[in-house]
Coordinates of C-alpha atoms in Angstrom, one line a residue:
Chain C
M16 CA 106.5 71.9 107.7
D17 CA 106.4 75.7 107.8
H18 CA 104.2 77.9 109.9
H19 CA 101.9 78.6 107.0
F20 CA 101.3 74.9 106.4
V21 CA 100.5 74.2 110.1
Q22 CA 98.0 77.1 110.1
E23 CA 96.1 75.7 107.1
M24 CA 96.1 72.2 108.4
D25 CA 93.9 73.5 111.3
L26 CA 91.1 73.8 108.7
W27 CA 91.3 70.1 108.0
A28 CA 91.8 69.0 111.6
D29 CA 88.5 67.1 111.9
I30 CA 89.2 65.0 108.8
P31 CA 90.2 61.6 110.3
S32 CA 92.4 60.3 107.4
E33 CA 95.9 61.8 107.2
A34 CA 96.0 60.9 103.5
A35 CA 92.7 62.9 103.0
R36 CA 94.2 65.9 104.9
R37 CA 97.3 65.8 102.6
I38 CA 95.2 65.6 99.5
I39 CA 93.0 68.6 100.5
Q40 CA 96.1 70.6 101.4
G41 CA 97.7 69.6 98.1
A42 CA 94.6 70.6 96.2
A43 CA 94.4 74.0 98.0
D44 CA 98.1 74.7 97.2
S45 CA 97.6 73.7 93.5
F46 CA 94.4 75.7 93.1
A47 CA 96.0 78.8 94.7
L48 CA 99.0 78.4 92.4
R49 CA 97.4 77.6 89.1
G50 CA 93.7 78.2 89.5
F51 CA 91.1 75.5 89.7
H52 CA 90.6 74.9 86.0
A53 CA 94.3 74.6 85.2
T54 CA 94.9 72.2 88.0
T55 CA 95.1 68.5 87.1
T56 CA 94.6 65.4 89.3
R57 CA 98.3 64.8 88.7
D58 CA 99.2 68.2 90.1
I59 CA 97.2 67.4 93.3
S60 CA 98.8 64.1 93.7
A61 CA 102.3 65.5 93.2
S62 CA 101.6 68.3 95.7
S63 CA 100.2 65.9 98.3
G64 CA 102.8 63.2 97.7
L65 CA 100.2 60.5 97.1
S66 CA 99.1 58.6 94.0
P67 CA 96.4 59.9 91.7
A68 CA 94.3 56.9 92.7
A69 CA 94.5 57.9 96.4
M70 CA 92.6 61.1 95.6
Y71 CA 89.5 59.2 94.4
V72 CA 89.5 57.0 97.5
H73 CA 88.7 60.2 99.5
F74 CA 87.2 62.7 97.1
S75 CA 84.9 62.0 94.2
S76 CA 86.2 64.8 92.0
K77 CA 88.3 68.0 91.8
E78 CA 85.0 70.0 92.3
E79 CA 84.4 68.1 95.6
L80 CA 87.9 69.2 96.8
L81 CA 87.1 72.8 95.8
F82 CA 83.9 72.6 97.7
E83 CA 85.5 71.2 100.8
I84 CA 88.2 73.9 100.8
T85 CA 85.7 76.7 100.1
R86 CA 83.1 75.4 102.7
R87 CA 85.7 74.9 105.4
G88 CA 87.2 78.4 104.8
H89 CA 83.8 80.0 105.0
E90 CA 82.9 78.0 108.1
D91 CA 86.1 79.0 109.9
V92 CA 85.3 82.7 109.2
L93 CA 81.6 82.2 110.2
D94 CA 82.8 80.7 113.5
L95 CA 85.0 83.7 114.1
A96 CA 82.1 86.1 113.2
E97 CA 79.7 84.2 115.5
T98 CA 82.1 84.2 118.4
I99 CA 83.1 87.9 118.1
L100 CA 80.1 89.6 116.7
G101 CA 77.6 87.5 118.5
S102 CA 79.2 88.2 121.9
D103 CA 77.8 90.5 124.6
G104 CA 80.3 93.4 124.3
P105 CA 79.5 96.9 123.1
P106 CA 79.1 97.1 119.3
D107 CA 82.2 99.2 118.6
R108 CA 84.4 96.7 120.4
R109 CA 82.8 93.8 118.6
V110 CA 83.2 95.4 115.2
R111 CA 86.7 96.4 115.9
D112 CA 87.7 92.9 117.1
F113 CA 85.9 91.3 114.2
V114 CA 87.7 93.5 111.6
Y115 CA 91.0 92.7 113.3
A116 CA 90.3 88.9 113.2
F117 CA 88.7 88.9 109.7
S118 CA 91.6 90.9 108.2
R119 CA 94.2 88.7 110.0
W120 CA 92.5 85.6 108.8
H121 CA 92.6 86.7 105.2
A122 CA 96.3 87.5 105.5
E123 CA 97.2 84.2 107.2
H124 CA 95.1 82.1 105.0
H125 CA 95.6 84.1 101.8
D126 CA 96.0 81.0 99.6
I127 CA 92.8 79.3 100.9
A128 CA 91.0 82.7 100.8
R129 CA 91.9 83.3 97.1
V130 CA 90.6 79.8 96.2
A131 CA 87.4 80.3 98.3
Q132 CA 86.8 83.8 96.8
Y133 CA 87.8 83.6 93.2
E134 CA 86.7 80.0 92.2
I135 CA 83.1 80.1 93.4
A136 CA 81.9 80.1 89.8
A137 CA 83.5 76.6 89.4
L138 CA 81.3 75.1 92.2
S139 CA 78.2 73.0 91.3
D140 CA 74.9 74.8 91.9
D141 CA 74.2 72.8 95.0
H142 CA 77.6 73.5 96.4
A143 CA 77.4 77.2 95.5
E144 CA 74.1 77.4 97.4
V145 CA 75.7 76.0 100.6
V146 CA 78.6 78.5 100.3
G147 CA 76.2 81.3 99.5
A148 CA 74.2 80.6 102.7
L149 CA 77.5 80.8 104.8
R150 CA 78.4 84.1 103.1
F151 CA 75.0 85.5 103.8
K152 CA 75.3 84.6 107.5
I153 CA 78.7 86.2 107.8
S154 CA 77.4 89.3 106.1
Q155 CA 74.2 89.5 108.3
L156 CA 76.3 89.2 111.5
A157 CA 78.5 92.1 110.4
R158 CA 75.5 94.2 109.3
T159 CA 73.6 93.6 112.5
A160 CA 76.6 94.6 114.7
I161 CA 77.2 97.8 112.6
S162 CA 73.5 98.6 112.8
E163 CA 73.5 98.1 116.6
G164 CA 76.4 100.6 116.8
V165 CA 74.4 103.1 114.8
D166 CA 71.4 102.7 117.0
A167 CA 73.6 103.0 120.1
G168 CA 75.0 106.3 118.7
V169 CA 78.7 105.1 118.6
F170 CA 78.7 104.8 114.8
D171 CA 77.3 107.3 112.4
F172 CA 76.6 106.2 108.8
A173 CA 73.2 106.2 107.1
D174 CA 73.9 103.4 104.5
V175 CA 74.5 100.4 106.7
P176 CA 74.3 97.8 103.9
G177 CA 76.8 99.9 101.9
V178 CA 79.3 100.3 104.6
T179 CA 79.0 96.6 105.5
T180 CA 79.9 95.7 101.9
A181 CA 82.9 98.0 102.1
V182 CA 84.1 96.5 105.4
L183 CA 83.9 92.9 104.2
S184 CA 85.4 93.8 100.8
L185 CA 88.4 95.5 102.4
G186 CA 89.1 92.3 104.4
I187 CA 88.5 89.9 101.6
D188 CA 90.8 91.7 99.2
I189 CA 93.8 91.2 101.5
A190 CA 93.9 87.7 100.1
R191 CA 94.7 89.2 96.7
W192 CA 97.6 91.6 97.7
F193 CA 99.0 90.1 100.9
R194 CA 102.5 88.5 100.5
P195 CA 104.1 86.8 103.5
G196 CA 107.4 88.4 104.3
G197 CA 106.2 91.7 102.7
H198 CA 105.7 95.1 104.4
Y199 CA 102.8 93.9 106.6
T200 CA 102.3 91.1 109.1
P201 CA 98.8 89.6 109.5
D202 CA 98.7 91.3 112.9
G203 CA 99.7 94.7 111.4
V204 CA 97.0 94.5 108.7
G205 CA 94.5 93.6 111.4
H206 CA 95.3 96.6 113.5
L207 CA 95.5 99.0 110.5
Y208 CA 92.1 97.9 109.1
S209 CA 90.3 97.9 112.5
V210 CA 91.3 101.6 112.8
L211 CA 90.3 102.4 109.2
V212 CA 86.9 100.7 109.6
L213 CA 86.1 102.5 112.9
R214 CA 86.8 105.7 111.0
M215 CA 84.6 104.7 108.1
L216 CA 81.8 104.1 110.6
G217 CA 82.2 107.5 112.1
Y218 CA 83.5 106.3 115.5
E219 CA 84.9 109.2 117.5
G220 CA 88.5 109.2 118.7
V221 CA 90.3 107.0 116.1
Chain T
M8 CA 75.2 96.0 71.4
D9 CA 74.5 96.8 75.0
H10 CA 75.8 99.6 77.2
H11 CA 78.5 97.3 78.8
F12 CA 79.9 96.3 75.4
V13 CA 80.1 99.9 74.2
Q14 CA 82.0 101.0 77.3
E15 CA 84.5 98.2 77.0
M16 CA 85.0 98.8 73.3
D17 CA 86.5 102.2 74.3
L18 CA 89.5 100.5 75.7
W19 CA 90.2 99.0 72.2
A20 CA 89.3 102.2 70.2
D21 CA 92.9 102.8 68.9
I22 CA 93.2 99.2 67.5
P23 CA 92.7 99.9 63.7
S24 CA 91.4 96.5 62.7
E25 CA 87.7 95.8 63.6
A26 CA 88.4 92.0 63.6
A27 CA 91.2 92.6 66.2
R28 CA 88.8 94.6 68.3
R29 CA 86.2 91.8 68.2
I30 CA 88.9 89.2 69.1
I31 CA 90.2 91.2 72.1
Q32 CA 86.6 91.7 73.3
G33 CA 85.8 88.1 72.8
A34 CA 89.0 87.1 74.7
A35 CA 88.1 89.5 77.5
D36 CA 84.6 88.1 77.8
S37 CA 85.9 84.5 77.7
F38 CA 88.6 85.1 80.3
A39 CA 86.2 86.9 82.6
L40 CA 83.7 84.0 82.3
R41 CA 86.0 80.9 82.5
G42 CA 89.3 82.2 83.6
F43 CA 92.4 82.5 81.4
H44 CA 93.6 78.9 81.7
A45 CA 90.3 77.3 81.0
T46 CA 89.7 79.4 77.9
T47 CA 90.5 77.8 74.6
T48 CA 91.2 79.5 71.2
R49 CA 87.9 78.0 70.1
D50 CA 86.1 79.9 73.0
I51 CA 87.6 83.2 71.9
S52 CA 86.7 82.7 68.2
A53 CA 83.1 81.7 69.1
S54 CA 82.8 84.7 71.4
S55 CA 84.2 87.1 68.7
G56 CA 82.3 85.5 65.8
L57 CA 85.5 84.9 63.9
S58 CA 87.5 81.8 62.9
P59 CA 90.2 80.5 65.2
A60 CA 92.8 81.3 62.4
A61 CA 91.7 85.0 62.5
M62 CA 93.0 85.2 66.0
Y63 CA 96.5 84.3 65.0
V64 CA 96.5 87.0 62.3
H65 CA 96.2 89.6 65.0
F66 CA 97.6 88.1 68.2
S67 CA 100.4 85.6 68.5
S68 CA 99.0 83.8 71.5
K69 CA 96.3 83.7 74.2
E70 CA 98.9 85.2 76.6
E71 CA 99.4 88.2 74.2
L72 CA 95.6 88.8 74.3
L73 CA 95.7 88.6 78.1
F74 CA 98.6 91.1 78.1
E75 CA 96.8 93.5 75.8
I76 CA 93.7 93.4 77.9
T77 CA 95.6 93.8 81.2
R78 CA 97.9 96.6 79.9
R79 CA 95.0 98.6 78.4
G80 CA 93.0 98.3 81.5
H81 CA 95.9 99.5 83.6
E82 CA 96.7 102.3 81.2
D83 CA 93.1 103.5 81.3
V84 CA 93.2 103.7 85.1
L85 CA 96.6 105.4 85.0
D86 CA 95.2 108.1 82.6
L87 CA 92.4 108.7 85.0
A88 CA 94.9 108.9 88.0
E89 CA 97.2 111.3 86.1
T90 CA 94.3 113.5 85.0
I91 CA 92.7 113.7 88.4
L92 CA 95.5 113.2 91.0
G93 CA 98.0 115.2 88.9
S94 CA 95.8 118.2 88.6
D95 CA 96.2 121.5 90.5
G96 CA 93.2 121.3 92.9
P97 CA 93.4 120.8 96.7
P98 CA 94.5 117.3 97.7
D99 CA 91.2 116.4 99.4
R100 CA 89.2 117.2 96.3
R101 CA 91.7 115.3 94.1
V102 CA 91.6 112.2 96.3
R103 CA 87.8 112.4 96.5
D104 CA 87.4 112.7 92.7
F105 CA 89.9 110.0 92.1
V106 CA 88.2 107.5 94.5
Y107 CA 84.9 108.3 92.8
A108 CA 86.4 107.7 89.3
F109 CA 88.5 104.7 90.3
S110 CA 85.5 103.0 92.0
R111 CA 83.2 103.8 89.2
W112 CA 85.7 102.4 86.7
H113 CA 86.0 99.0 88.5
A114 CA 82.2 98.7 88.6
E115 CA 81.7 99.6 84.9
H116 CA 84.6 97.5 83.7
H117 CA 84.2 94.8 86.3
D118 CA 84.9 92.0 83.7
I119 CA 88.0 93.6 82.4
A120 CA 89.1 94.5 85.9
R121 CA 88.7 90.9 87.1
V122 CA 90.9 89.6 84.2
A123 CA 93.4 92.4 84.8
Q124 CA 93.6 91.7 88.6
Y125 CA 93.3 88.0 89.0
E126 CA 95.2 86.6 86.0
I127 CA 98.5 88.6 86.4
A128 CA 100.2 85.3 87.4
A129 CA 99.5 84.0 83.9
L130 CA 101.5 86.8 82.2
S131 CA 105.1 86.2 80.9
D132 CA 107.8 87.8 83.1
D133 CA 108.4 90.6 80.6
H134 CA 104.7 91.4 80.4
A135 CA 104.2 91.2 84.1
E136 CA 107.0 93.7 84.4
V137 CA 105.3 96.2 82.1
V138 CA 102.0 95.8 84.1
G139 CA 103.9 96.1 87.4
A140 CA 105.4 99.4 86.3
L141 CA 101.9 100.8 85.5
R142 CA 100.5 99.6 88.9
F143 CA 103.5 101.2 90.6
K144 CA 102.7 104.6 88.9
I145 CA 99.0 104.4 89.9
S146 CA 99.9 103.6 93.5
Q147 CA 102.6 106.4 93.6
L148 CA 100.1 109.0 92.4
A149 CA 97.6 108.0 95.0
R150 CA 100.2 107.9 97.8
T151 CA 101.6 111.3 96.8
A152 CA 98.2 113.0 96.8
I153 CA 97.3 111.5 100.2
S154 CA 100.7 112.5 101.5
E155 CA 100.1 116.1 100.3
G156 CA 96.7 116.1 102.1
V157 CA 98.4 115.0 105.3
D158 CA 101.1 117.7 104.9
A159 CA 98.3 120.3 104.2
G160 CA 96.5 119.2 107.4
V161 CA 93.3 118.2 105.6
F162 CA 94.0 114.5 106.2
D163 CA 95.2 112.9 109.4
F164 CA 96.7 109.5 109.2
A165 CA 100.3 108.5 110.1
D166 CA 100.6 105.4 107.9
V167 CA 100.3 106.8 104.4
P168 CA 101.5 103.7 102.5
G169 CA 99.0 101.6 104.6
V170 CA 96.0 103.7 104.0
T171 CA 97.0 104.0 100.3
T172 CA 96.9 100.2 100.0
A173 CA 93.5 100.2 101.7
V174 CA 92.1 102.9 99.4
L175 CA 93.2 101.1 96.2
S176 CA 92.2 97.7 97.5
L177 CA 88.7 98.9 98.3
G178 CA 88.3 100.1 94.7
I179 CA 89.8 97.0 93.1
D180 CA 87.7 94.6 95.0
I181 CA 84.5 96.2 93.5
A182 CA 85.4 94.1 90.4
R183 CA 84.8 90.9 92.5
W184 CA 81.5 91.7 94.0
F185 CA 79.8 94.2 91.6
R186 CA 76.8 92.9 89.6
P187 CA 75.1 95.1 87.0
G188 CA 71.5 95.5 87.9
G189 CA 72.2 94.8 91.5
H190 CA 71.8 97.0 94.6
Y191 CA 74.4 99.6 93.4
T192 CA 75.1 101.6 90.3
P193 CA 78.7 102.5 89.3
D194 CA 77.8 106.1 90.2
G195 CA 76.4 105.0 93.6
V196 CA 79.5 103.0 94.5
G197 CA 81.7 105.9 93.4
H198 CA 79.9 108.3 95.8
L199 CA 79.7 105.8 98.7
Y200 CA 83.4 105.0 98.5
S201 CA 84.6 108.6 98.1
V202 CA 82.9 109.4 101.4
L203 CA 84.2 106.3 103.1
V204 CA 87.8 107.0 102.0
L205 CA 87.7 110.7 103.1
R206 CA 86.6 109.3 106.5
M207 CA 89.4 106.8 106.6
L208 CA 91.8 109.7 105.9
G209 CA 90.5 111.7 108.8
Y210 CA 89.0 114.4 106.6
E211 CA 86.7 116.6 108.8
G212 CA 83.0 117.0 107.9
V213 CA 82.1 113.7 106.1

């Protein structure tokens, strides 16, 4: 069990059945490798080490697995946004700490993040709506903190929605290009991006 | 024929056969909508308005179509990078103009760009190598211009490879979130991002 595997298993920690946890991890690995549409039930069972029938005991369909992965990924990021951006500190520190954690999350969970970002079109309408609501909350938390920084005079940028889009986009795209064992560590990307974002926001002294 | 369609047809302008141009555009639309793996030959023929047999007259496989789309997309961006970044102007102006054009390109060609960015794993090894070489050239041109700006004292950032990754990443991810008729126009995103990138690079006065 490698480090990567352990980290992703945290996202499924509240699922009581060990078999269900193995299936969801197997599905996440398969979707990340082949894409949702090209993944078969057989791929998921091979990757989880369980029989194809075992999948249907715990999940009604491949789409339900995609939804569980996507929802849990977004909820984990929302937790992080609520904890950091919703805290009492000054807005520049909250934004910096959020960008560090958000970037680091997308590097550490790059497989889950790719599934959660690029397969949204494969979700049912009801499920897409649930995920859309989570995305909206994350975005609103970021926008509010940036706006508070502008009001406090520590940030200086007129187009707050525009810069918020760029800040979140920069973090999300890490999931596309990040390779474990490459030039960057998750910690290194987090530090780099927190400096670059403070600069984008017109924060003095970075 | 809408504006979007006309713009994308430019990428196929040097293909002599009109049928082949319709097939490659049909394939691009289908891959962007369903993903490469979930697209069938029948989807491509329906989208191009030609028979399934017509596809095989011009392209040997679905993978060859993916390669043609991906290669042409990357060559178009490389042209733009060579023209703008390889010109004689001061590095800050070259980088600003490149970020504008690169961002605008990913908004205007968001469908092609999504296919070209997110389906690379579906290319054959030989084809992936060709595309990898184009990507490397684009990245080197950007890195060199940024480095020249640092040397000239108009930019100020120690980690040139890191900030180059961020600059390109910001532009590429536009293909994921951009929606025509949404809050931003391609021109608007281009302007916004050229300012944000100059700030990231420590350029004074933006």
